[in-house]
Coordinates of C-alpha atoms in Angstrom, one line a residue:
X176 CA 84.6 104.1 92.3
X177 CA 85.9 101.2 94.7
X178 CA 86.5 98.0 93.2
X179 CA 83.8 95.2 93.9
X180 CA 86.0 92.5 95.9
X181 CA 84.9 93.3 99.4
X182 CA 87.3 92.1 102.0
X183 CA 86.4 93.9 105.6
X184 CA 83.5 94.4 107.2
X185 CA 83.1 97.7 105.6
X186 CA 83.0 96.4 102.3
X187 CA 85.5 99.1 100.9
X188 CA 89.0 98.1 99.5
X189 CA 91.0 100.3 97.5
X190 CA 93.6 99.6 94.7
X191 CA 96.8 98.9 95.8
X192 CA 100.4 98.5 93.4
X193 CA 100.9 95.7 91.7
X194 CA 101.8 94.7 88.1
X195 CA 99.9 92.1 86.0
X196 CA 103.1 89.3 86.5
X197 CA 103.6 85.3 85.0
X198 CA 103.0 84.4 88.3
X199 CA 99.6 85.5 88.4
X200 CA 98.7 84.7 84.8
X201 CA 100.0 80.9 85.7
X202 CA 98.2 80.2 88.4
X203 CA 94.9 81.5 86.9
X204 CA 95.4 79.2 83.9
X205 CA 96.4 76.4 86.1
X206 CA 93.4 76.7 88.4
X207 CA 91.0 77.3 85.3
X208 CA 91.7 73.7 84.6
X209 CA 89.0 73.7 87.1
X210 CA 86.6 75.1 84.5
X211 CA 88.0 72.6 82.1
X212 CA 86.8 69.5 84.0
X213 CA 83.7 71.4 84.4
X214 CA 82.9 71.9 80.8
X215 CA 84.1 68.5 79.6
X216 CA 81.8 66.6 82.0
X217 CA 79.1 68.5 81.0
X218 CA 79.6 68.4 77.4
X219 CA 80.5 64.4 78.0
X220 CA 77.7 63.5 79.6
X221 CA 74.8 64.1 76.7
X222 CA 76.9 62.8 74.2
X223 CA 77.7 59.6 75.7
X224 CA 74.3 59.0 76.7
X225 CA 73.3 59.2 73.5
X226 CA 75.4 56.5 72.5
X227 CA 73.2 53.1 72.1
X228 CA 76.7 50.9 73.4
X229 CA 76.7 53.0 76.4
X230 CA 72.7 52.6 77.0
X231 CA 72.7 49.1 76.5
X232 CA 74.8 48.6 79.0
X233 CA 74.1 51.7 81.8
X234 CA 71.4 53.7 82.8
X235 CA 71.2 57.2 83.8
X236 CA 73.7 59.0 86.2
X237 CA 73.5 60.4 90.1
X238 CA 73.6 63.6 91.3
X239 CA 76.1 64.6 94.2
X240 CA 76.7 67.8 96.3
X241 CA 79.5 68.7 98.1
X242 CA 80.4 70.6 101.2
X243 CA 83.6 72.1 99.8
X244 CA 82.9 75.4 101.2
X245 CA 84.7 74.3 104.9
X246 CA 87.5 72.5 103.3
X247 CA 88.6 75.6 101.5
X248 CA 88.1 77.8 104.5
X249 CA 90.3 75.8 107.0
X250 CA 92.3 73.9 104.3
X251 CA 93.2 76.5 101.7
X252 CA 91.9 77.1 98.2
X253 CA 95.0 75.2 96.5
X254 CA 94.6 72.0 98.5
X255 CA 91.1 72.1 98.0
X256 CA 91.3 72.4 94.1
X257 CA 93.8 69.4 94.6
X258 CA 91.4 67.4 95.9
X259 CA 89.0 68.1 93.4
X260 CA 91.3 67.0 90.7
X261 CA 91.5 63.7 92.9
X262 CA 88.2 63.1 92.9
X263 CA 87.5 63.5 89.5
X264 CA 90.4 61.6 88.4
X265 CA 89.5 58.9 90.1
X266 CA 86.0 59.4 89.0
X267 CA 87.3 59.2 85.2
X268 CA 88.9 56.4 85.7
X269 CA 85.8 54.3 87.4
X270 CA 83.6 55.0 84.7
X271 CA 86.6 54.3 81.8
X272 CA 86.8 50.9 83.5
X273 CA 83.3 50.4 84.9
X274 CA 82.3 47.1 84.6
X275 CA 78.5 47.4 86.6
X276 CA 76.3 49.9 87.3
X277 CA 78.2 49.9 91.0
X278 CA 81.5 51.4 89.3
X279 CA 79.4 53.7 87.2
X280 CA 77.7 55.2 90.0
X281 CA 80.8 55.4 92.2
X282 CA 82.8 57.3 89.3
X283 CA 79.5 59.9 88.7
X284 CA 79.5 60.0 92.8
X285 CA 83.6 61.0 92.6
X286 CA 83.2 63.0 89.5
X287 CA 80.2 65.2 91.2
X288 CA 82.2 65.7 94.2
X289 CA 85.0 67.2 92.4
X290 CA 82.9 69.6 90.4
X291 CA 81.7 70.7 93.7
X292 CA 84.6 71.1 95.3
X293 CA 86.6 73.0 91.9
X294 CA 83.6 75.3 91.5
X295 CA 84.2 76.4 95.3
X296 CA 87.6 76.8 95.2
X297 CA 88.6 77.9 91.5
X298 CA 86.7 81.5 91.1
X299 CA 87.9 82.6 94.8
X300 CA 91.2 81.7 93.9
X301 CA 91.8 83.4 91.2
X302 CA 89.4 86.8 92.7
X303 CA 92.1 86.4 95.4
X304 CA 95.2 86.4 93.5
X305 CA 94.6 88.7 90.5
X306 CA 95.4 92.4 90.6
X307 CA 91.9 94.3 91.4
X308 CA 92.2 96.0 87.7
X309 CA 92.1 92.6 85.8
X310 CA 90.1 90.6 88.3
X311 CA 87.3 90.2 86.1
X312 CA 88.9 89.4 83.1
X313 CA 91.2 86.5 84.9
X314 CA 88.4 85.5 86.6
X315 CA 86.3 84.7 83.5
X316 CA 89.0 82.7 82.8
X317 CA 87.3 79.9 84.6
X318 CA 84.1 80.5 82.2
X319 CA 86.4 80.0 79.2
X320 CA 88.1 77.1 80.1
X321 CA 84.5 75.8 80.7
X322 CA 83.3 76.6 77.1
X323 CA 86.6 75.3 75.6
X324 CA 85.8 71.8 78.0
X325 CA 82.5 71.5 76.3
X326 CA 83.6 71.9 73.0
X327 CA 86.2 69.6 73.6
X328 CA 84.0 67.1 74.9
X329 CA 81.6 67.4 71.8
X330 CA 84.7 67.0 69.5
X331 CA 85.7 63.6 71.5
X332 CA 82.1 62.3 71.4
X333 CA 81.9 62.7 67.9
X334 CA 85.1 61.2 67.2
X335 CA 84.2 58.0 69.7
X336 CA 80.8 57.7 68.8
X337 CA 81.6 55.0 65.7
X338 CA 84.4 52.9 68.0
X339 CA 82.3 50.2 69.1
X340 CA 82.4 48.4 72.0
X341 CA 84.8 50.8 73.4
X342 CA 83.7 54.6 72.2
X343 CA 82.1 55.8 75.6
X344 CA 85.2 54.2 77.5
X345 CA 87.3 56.7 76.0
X346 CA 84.8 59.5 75.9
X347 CA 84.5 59.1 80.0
X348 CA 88.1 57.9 80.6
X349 CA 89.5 61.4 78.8
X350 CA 88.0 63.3 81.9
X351 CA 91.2 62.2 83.4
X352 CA 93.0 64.6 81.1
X353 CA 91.9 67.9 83.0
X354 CA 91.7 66.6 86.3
X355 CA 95.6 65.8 85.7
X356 CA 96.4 69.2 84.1
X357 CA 95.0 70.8 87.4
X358 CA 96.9 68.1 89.9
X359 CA 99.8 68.9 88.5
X360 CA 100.2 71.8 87.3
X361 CA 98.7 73.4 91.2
X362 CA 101.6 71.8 92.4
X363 CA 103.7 74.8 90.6
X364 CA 101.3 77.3 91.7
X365 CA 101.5 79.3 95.2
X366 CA 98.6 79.4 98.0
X367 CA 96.6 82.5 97.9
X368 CA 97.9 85.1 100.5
X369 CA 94.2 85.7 102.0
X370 CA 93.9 82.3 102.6
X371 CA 97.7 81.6 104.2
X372 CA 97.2 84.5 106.5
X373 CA 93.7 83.1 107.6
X374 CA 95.8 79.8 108.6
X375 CA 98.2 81.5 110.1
X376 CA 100.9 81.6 107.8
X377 CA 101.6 85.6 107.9
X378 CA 105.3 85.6 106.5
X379 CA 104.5 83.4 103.9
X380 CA 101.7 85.6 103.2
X381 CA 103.4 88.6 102.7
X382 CA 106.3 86.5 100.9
X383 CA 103.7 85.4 98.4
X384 CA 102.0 88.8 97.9
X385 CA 105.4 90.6 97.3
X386 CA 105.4 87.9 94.4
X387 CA 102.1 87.9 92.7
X388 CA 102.1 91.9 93.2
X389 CA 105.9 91.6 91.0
X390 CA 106.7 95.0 93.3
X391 CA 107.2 95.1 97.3
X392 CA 105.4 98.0 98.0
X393 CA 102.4 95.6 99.6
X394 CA 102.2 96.9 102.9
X395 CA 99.0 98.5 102.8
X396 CA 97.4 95.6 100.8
X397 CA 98.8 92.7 103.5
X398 CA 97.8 95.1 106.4
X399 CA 93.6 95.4 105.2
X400 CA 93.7 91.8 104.5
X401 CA 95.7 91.0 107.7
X402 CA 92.6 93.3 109.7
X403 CA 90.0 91.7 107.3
X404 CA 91.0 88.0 108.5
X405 CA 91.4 89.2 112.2
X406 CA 87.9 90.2 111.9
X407 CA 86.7 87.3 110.5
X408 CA 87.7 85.1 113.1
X409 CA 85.5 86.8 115.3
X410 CA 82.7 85.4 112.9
X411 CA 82.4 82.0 114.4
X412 CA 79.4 80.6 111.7
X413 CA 79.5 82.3 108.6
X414 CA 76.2 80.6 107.8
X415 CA 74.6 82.5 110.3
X416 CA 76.3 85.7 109.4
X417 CA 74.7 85.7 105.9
X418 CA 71.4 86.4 107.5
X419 CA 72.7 89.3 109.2
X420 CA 70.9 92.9 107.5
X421 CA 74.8 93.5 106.6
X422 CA 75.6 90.7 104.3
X423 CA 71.9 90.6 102.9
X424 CA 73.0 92.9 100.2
X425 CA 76.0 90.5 99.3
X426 CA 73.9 87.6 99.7
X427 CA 70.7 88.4 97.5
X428 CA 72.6 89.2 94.4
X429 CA 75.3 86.1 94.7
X430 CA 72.0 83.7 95.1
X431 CA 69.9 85.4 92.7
X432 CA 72.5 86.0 89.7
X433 CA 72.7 82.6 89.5
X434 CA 69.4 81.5 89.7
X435 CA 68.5 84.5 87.0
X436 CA 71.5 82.5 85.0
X437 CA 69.3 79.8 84.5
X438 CA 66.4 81.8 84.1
X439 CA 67.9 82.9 80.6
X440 CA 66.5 80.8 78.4
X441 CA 69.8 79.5 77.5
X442 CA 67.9 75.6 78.1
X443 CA 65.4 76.5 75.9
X444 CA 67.7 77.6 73.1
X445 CA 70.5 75.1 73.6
X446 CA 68.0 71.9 73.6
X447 CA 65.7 73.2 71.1
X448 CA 68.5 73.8 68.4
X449 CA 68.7 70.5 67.1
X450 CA 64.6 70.9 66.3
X451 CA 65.6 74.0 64.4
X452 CA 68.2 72.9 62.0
X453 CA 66.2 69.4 61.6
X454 CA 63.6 71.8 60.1
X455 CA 66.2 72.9 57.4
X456 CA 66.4 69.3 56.0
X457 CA 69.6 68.5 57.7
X458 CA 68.2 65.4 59.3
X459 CA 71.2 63.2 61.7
X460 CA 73.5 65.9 61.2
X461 CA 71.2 68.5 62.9
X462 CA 72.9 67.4 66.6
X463 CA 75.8 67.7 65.7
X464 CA 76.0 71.2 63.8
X465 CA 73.7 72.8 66.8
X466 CA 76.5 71.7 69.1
X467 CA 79.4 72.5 67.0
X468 CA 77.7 75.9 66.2
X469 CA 76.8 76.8 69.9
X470 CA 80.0 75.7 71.5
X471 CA 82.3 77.6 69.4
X472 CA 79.8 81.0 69.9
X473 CA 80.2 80.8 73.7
X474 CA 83.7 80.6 73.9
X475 CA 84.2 83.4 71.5
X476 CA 81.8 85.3 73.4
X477 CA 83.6 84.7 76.8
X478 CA 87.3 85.4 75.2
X479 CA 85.7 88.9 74.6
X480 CA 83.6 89.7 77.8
X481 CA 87.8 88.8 79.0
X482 CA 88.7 91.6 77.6
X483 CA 85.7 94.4 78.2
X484 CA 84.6 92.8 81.8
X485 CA 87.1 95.7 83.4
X486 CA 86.6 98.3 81.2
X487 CA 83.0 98.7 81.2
X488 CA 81.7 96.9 84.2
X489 CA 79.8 94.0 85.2
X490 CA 76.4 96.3 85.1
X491 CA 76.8 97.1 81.7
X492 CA 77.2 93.8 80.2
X493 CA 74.5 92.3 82.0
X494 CA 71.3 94.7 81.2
X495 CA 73.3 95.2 77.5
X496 CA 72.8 91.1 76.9
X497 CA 69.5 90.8 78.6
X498 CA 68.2 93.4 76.2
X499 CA 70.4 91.6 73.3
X500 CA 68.6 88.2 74.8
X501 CA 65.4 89.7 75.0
X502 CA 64.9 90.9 71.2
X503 CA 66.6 87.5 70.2
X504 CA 64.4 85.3 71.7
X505 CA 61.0 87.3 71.2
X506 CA 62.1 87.1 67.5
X507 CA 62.6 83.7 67.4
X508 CA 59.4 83.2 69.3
X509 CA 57.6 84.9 66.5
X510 CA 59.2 83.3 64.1
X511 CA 58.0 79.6 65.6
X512 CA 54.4 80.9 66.7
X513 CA 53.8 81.5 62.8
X514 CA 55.1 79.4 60.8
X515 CA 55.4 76.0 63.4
X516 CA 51.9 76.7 64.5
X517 CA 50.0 76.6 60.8
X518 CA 52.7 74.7 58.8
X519 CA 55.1 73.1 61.3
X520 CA 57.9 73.5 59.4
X521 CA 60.2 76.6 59.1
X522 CA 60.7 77.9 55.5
X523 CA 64.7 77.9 55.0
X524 CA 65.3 81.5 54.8
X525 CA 63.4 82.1 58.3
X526 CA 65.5 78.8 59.6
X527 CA 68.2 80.8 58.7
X528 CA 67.5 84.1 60.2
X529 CA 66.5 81.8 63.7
X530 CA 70.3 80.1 63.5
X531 CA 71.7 83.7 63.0
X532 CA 69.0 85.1 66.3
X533 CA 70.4 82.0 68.2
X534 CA 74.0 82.4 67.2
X535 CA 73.2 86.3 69.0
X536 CA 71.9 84.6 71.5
X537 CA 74.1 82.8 72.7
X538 CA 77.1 85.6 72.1
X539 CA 74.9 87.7 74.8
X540 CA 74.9 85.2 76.8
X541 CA 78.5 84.5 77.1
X542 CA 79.5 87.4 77.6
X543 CA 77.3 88.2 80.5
X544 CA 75.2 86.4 82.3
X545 CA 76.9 82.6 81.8
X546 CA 80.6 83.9 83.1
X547 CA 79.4 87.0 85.3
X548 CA 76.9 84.4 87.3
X549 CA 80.3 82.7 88.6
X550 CA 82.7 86.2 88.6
X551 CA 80.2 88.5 90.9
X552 CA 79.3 85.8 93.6
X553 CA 83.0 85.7 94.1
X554 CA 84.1 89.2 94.5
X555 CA 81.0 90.2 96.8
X556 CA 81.6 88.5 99.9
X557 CA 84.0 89.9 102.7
X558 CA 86.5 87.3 104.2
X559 CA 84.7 86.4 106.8
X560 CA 81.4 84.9 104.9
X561 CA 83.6 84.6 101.5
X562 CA 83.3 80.7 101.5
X563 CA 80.0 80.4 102.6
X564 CA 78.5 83.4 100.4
X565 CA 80.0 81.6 97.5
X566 CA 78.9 78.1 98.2
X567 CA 75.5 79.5 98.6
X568 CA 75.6 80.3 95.5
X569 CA 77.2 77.4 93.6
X570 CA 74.2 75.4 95.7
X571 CA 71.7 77.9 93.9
X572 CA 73.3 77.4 90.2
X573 CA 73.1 73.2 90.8
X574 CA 69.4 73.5 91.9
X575 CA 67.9 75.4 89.9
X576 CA 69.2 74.3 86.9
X577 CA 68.0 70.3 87.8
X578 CA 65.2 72.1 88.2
X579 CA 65.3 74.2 85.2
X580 CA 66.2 70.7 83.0
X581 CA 63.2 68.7 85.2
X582 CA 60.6 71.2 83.8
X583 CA 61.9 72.2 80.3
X584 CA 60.4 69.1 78.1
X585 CA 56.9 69.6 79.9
X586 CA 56.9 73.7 79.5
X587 CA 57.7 73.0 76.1
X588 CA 55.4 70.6 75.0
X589 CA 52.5 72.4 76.4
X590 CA 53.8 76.3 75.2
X591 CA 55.9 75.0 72.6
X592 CA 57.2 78.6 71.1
X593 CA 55.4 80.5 74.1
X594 CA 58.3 78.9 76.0
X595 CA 60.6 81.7 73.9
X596 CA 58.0 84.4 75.4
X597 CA 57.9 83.0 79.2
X598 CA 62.0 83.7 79.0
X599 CA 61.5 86.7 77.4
X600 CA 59.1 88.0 80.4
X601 CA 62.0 86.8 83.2
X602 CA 64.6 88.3 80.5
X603 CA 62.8 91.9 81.1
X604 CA 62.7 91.2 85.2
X605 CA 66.4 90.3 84.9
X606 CA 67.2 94.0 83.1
X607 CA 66.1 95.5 86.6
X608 CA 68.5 93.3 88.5
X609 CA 71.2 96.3 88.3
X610 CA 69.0 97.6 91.3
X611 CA 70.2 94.7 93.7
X612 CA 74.0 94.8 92.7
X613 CA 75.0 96.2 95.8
X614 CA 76.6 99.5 95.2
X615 CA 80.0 100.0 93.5
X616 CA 80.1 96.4 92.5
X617 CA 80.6 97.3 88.5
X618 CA 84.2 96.9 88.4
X619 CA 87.2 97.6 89.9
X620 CA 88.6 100.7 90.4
X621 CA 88.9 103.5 88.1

């Protein structure tokens, strides 16, 4: 079966020798940071908008895209993940000292931008530099890092939330934390060979593949990705390429994995969890244990999908969870339809069963479709639309879930537990997606 990073215009690469070296493992760690600023400004973000200092003094924040995609096509991956640390640093460091709603804006403007930027930069990187056997589980690095970053930030906003007048100064100022683990620590880490060869740089290439690979038997390896990057030149607007019948395939599962990612239900469950637990009597506290309880989950969940990603394929863990989602979330929806709809209130034994049904959840989801909605839109893409296939994608995963958060409140105040069912419908859609992975894209080679 070939492996499912494509990188000619045939879309076929085969396994080459390598070994699994320090080198490798670094610079994925390192560039995971990426995930890590990720996760702790979206974990961050709720929690310090909840605090009353904060609101009394801001209101809410701006959204910003990015067009990182041409930056890490003519600059390199590693420069562009250096200036995504940049941005957000300096982005932390506005809002921990924002004095208006000027500097508050500015910092969210700085801090969006280098979001956009990592997300573009830090999955190709690290699908370019791992060995094709443990691709996916080094690439779901970048996942993890993002559920660790959440948790983290949860932890902080806790711990901040009684340190008046100051709390959400330190809450937003320890964003600078993550942006400087990734600023310096991708000054230790090496340039990815496809992208030094696209700029030219062929000895330092093959220099740099003989060390990630830990063996200099790379010949074959450096000559398909020296003949994919020849051919990519030729493609003078990758944009328009995507439209071509060739890189439909390619480009209809990167967009739509990532709009079915949002199309989980994971919204409905995450925001609704509070509501649950405040049903079981435990009143202030109910925040707080829904976020402790679902951030640990996930990153449990995406520590394993690390592990299994390679064995058993990216198929197989997507229509697996989807099914696991599915009966999860219909339960739960029966659960609420009864007993919210004649008493509204949950008797404590079915509040329990729901946390356990969310807790499985949530494990199906992070192991599947959350960290496999960033890992297949960056293996899919040959060289020559690599960039712009992915960025597509990052663009779908930022608009549909504003829109996704724009519509939950009023879908659930009018369905209210029909919400769980309307998931569950696109949940049962989403278990025929394995018929638009383009072929051979399970995982890498056998």
């Amino acid at each position: 079966m070939p492996e499912l990073t494509l990188v000619d215009g045939s879309g076929v690469r085969r396994d080459f020798p390598a070994k699994l070296t320090w080198q490798v493992i670094v610079c994925t760690v390192i560039a995971a940071c990426g995930g890590l600023m990720f996760g702790y400004d979206i974990g961050i973000s709720g929690g310090v908008t909840g605090m009353d200092m904060f609101l009394e003094k801001f209101f809410p924040e701006v959204y910003v895209a990015s067009s990182a995609q041409s930056v890490a096509r003519s600059r390199g991956r590693k420069p562009t993940m250096q200036i995504a640390s940049v941005f957000f640093l300096v982005g932390a460091i506005l809002n921990a000292a924002a004095l208006n709603i000027g500097m508050l804006i500015a910092g969210r403007l700085c801090l969006g931008a280098g979001i956009g930027f990592g997300n573009q930069a830090v999955p190709l990187f690290i699908s370019e530099i791992a060995p094709a056997r443990y691709r996916g589980g080094l690439n779901l690095c970048f996942q993890l890092l993002i559920t660790i970053g959440i948790l983290t930030a949860n932890v902080v906003n806790y711990a901040t939330s009684k340190l008046h007048p100051y709390g959400w100064r330190i809450s937003l100022g320890g964003a600078a934390c993550p942006a400087l683990l990734l600023l310096l620590g991708s000054v230790m880490i090496v340039e990815t060979p496809t992208s030094l060869i696209e700029r030219g740089k062929n000895e330092e290439g093959l220099h740099t593949l003989k060390k990630i690979r830990g063996v200099d038997n790379v010949d074959k390896e450096y000559e398909e990705i020296s003949q994919a990057v020849e051919f990519s030149r030729q493609i003078r607007h990758p944009f328009k390429s995507l439209w071509k019948r060739s890189s439909r395939p390619q480009l209809v599962c990167g967009a739509l994995i990532q709009i079915f990612q949002q199309f989980t239900g994971i919204s409905v469950v995450m925001l609704y969890a509070p509501v649950l637990f405040q049903t079981m009597g435990l009143g202030e506290n109910a925040s707080l244990m829904s976020a402790l309880m679902t951030n640990t989950v996930k990153p449990i969940g995406t520590l394993f999908a690390i592990f299994v990603v390679d064995r058993f394929g990216r198929r197989a863990l997507l229509i697996e969870a989807a099914i696991q989602m599915f009966i999860s979330l219909g339960a739960i929806g029966v659960i609420l339809a009864v007993h919210l709809h004649s008493t509204n209130v949950v008797e404590k034994h079915y509040a329990v069963l729901v946390i356990v049904l969310v807790c499985v959840f949530l494990a199906g989801f992070a192991w599947s479709w959350g960290p496999l909605g960033w890992l297949i839109p960056s293996e899919i893409f040959p060289i020559e639309t690599r960039s712009a296939g992915f960025s597509v994608a990052v663009i779908m995963n930022f608009v549909f879930t504003f829109l996704v958060a724009q519509t939950f409140l009023t879908m659930l105040c009018h369905l209210r537990a029909g919400t769980f069912f309307l998931y569950c419908a696109m949940l049962a859609v989403m278990c025929l997606f394995r018929q638009v992975l383009p072929a051979g894209d399970e995982r890498g080679p056998d």
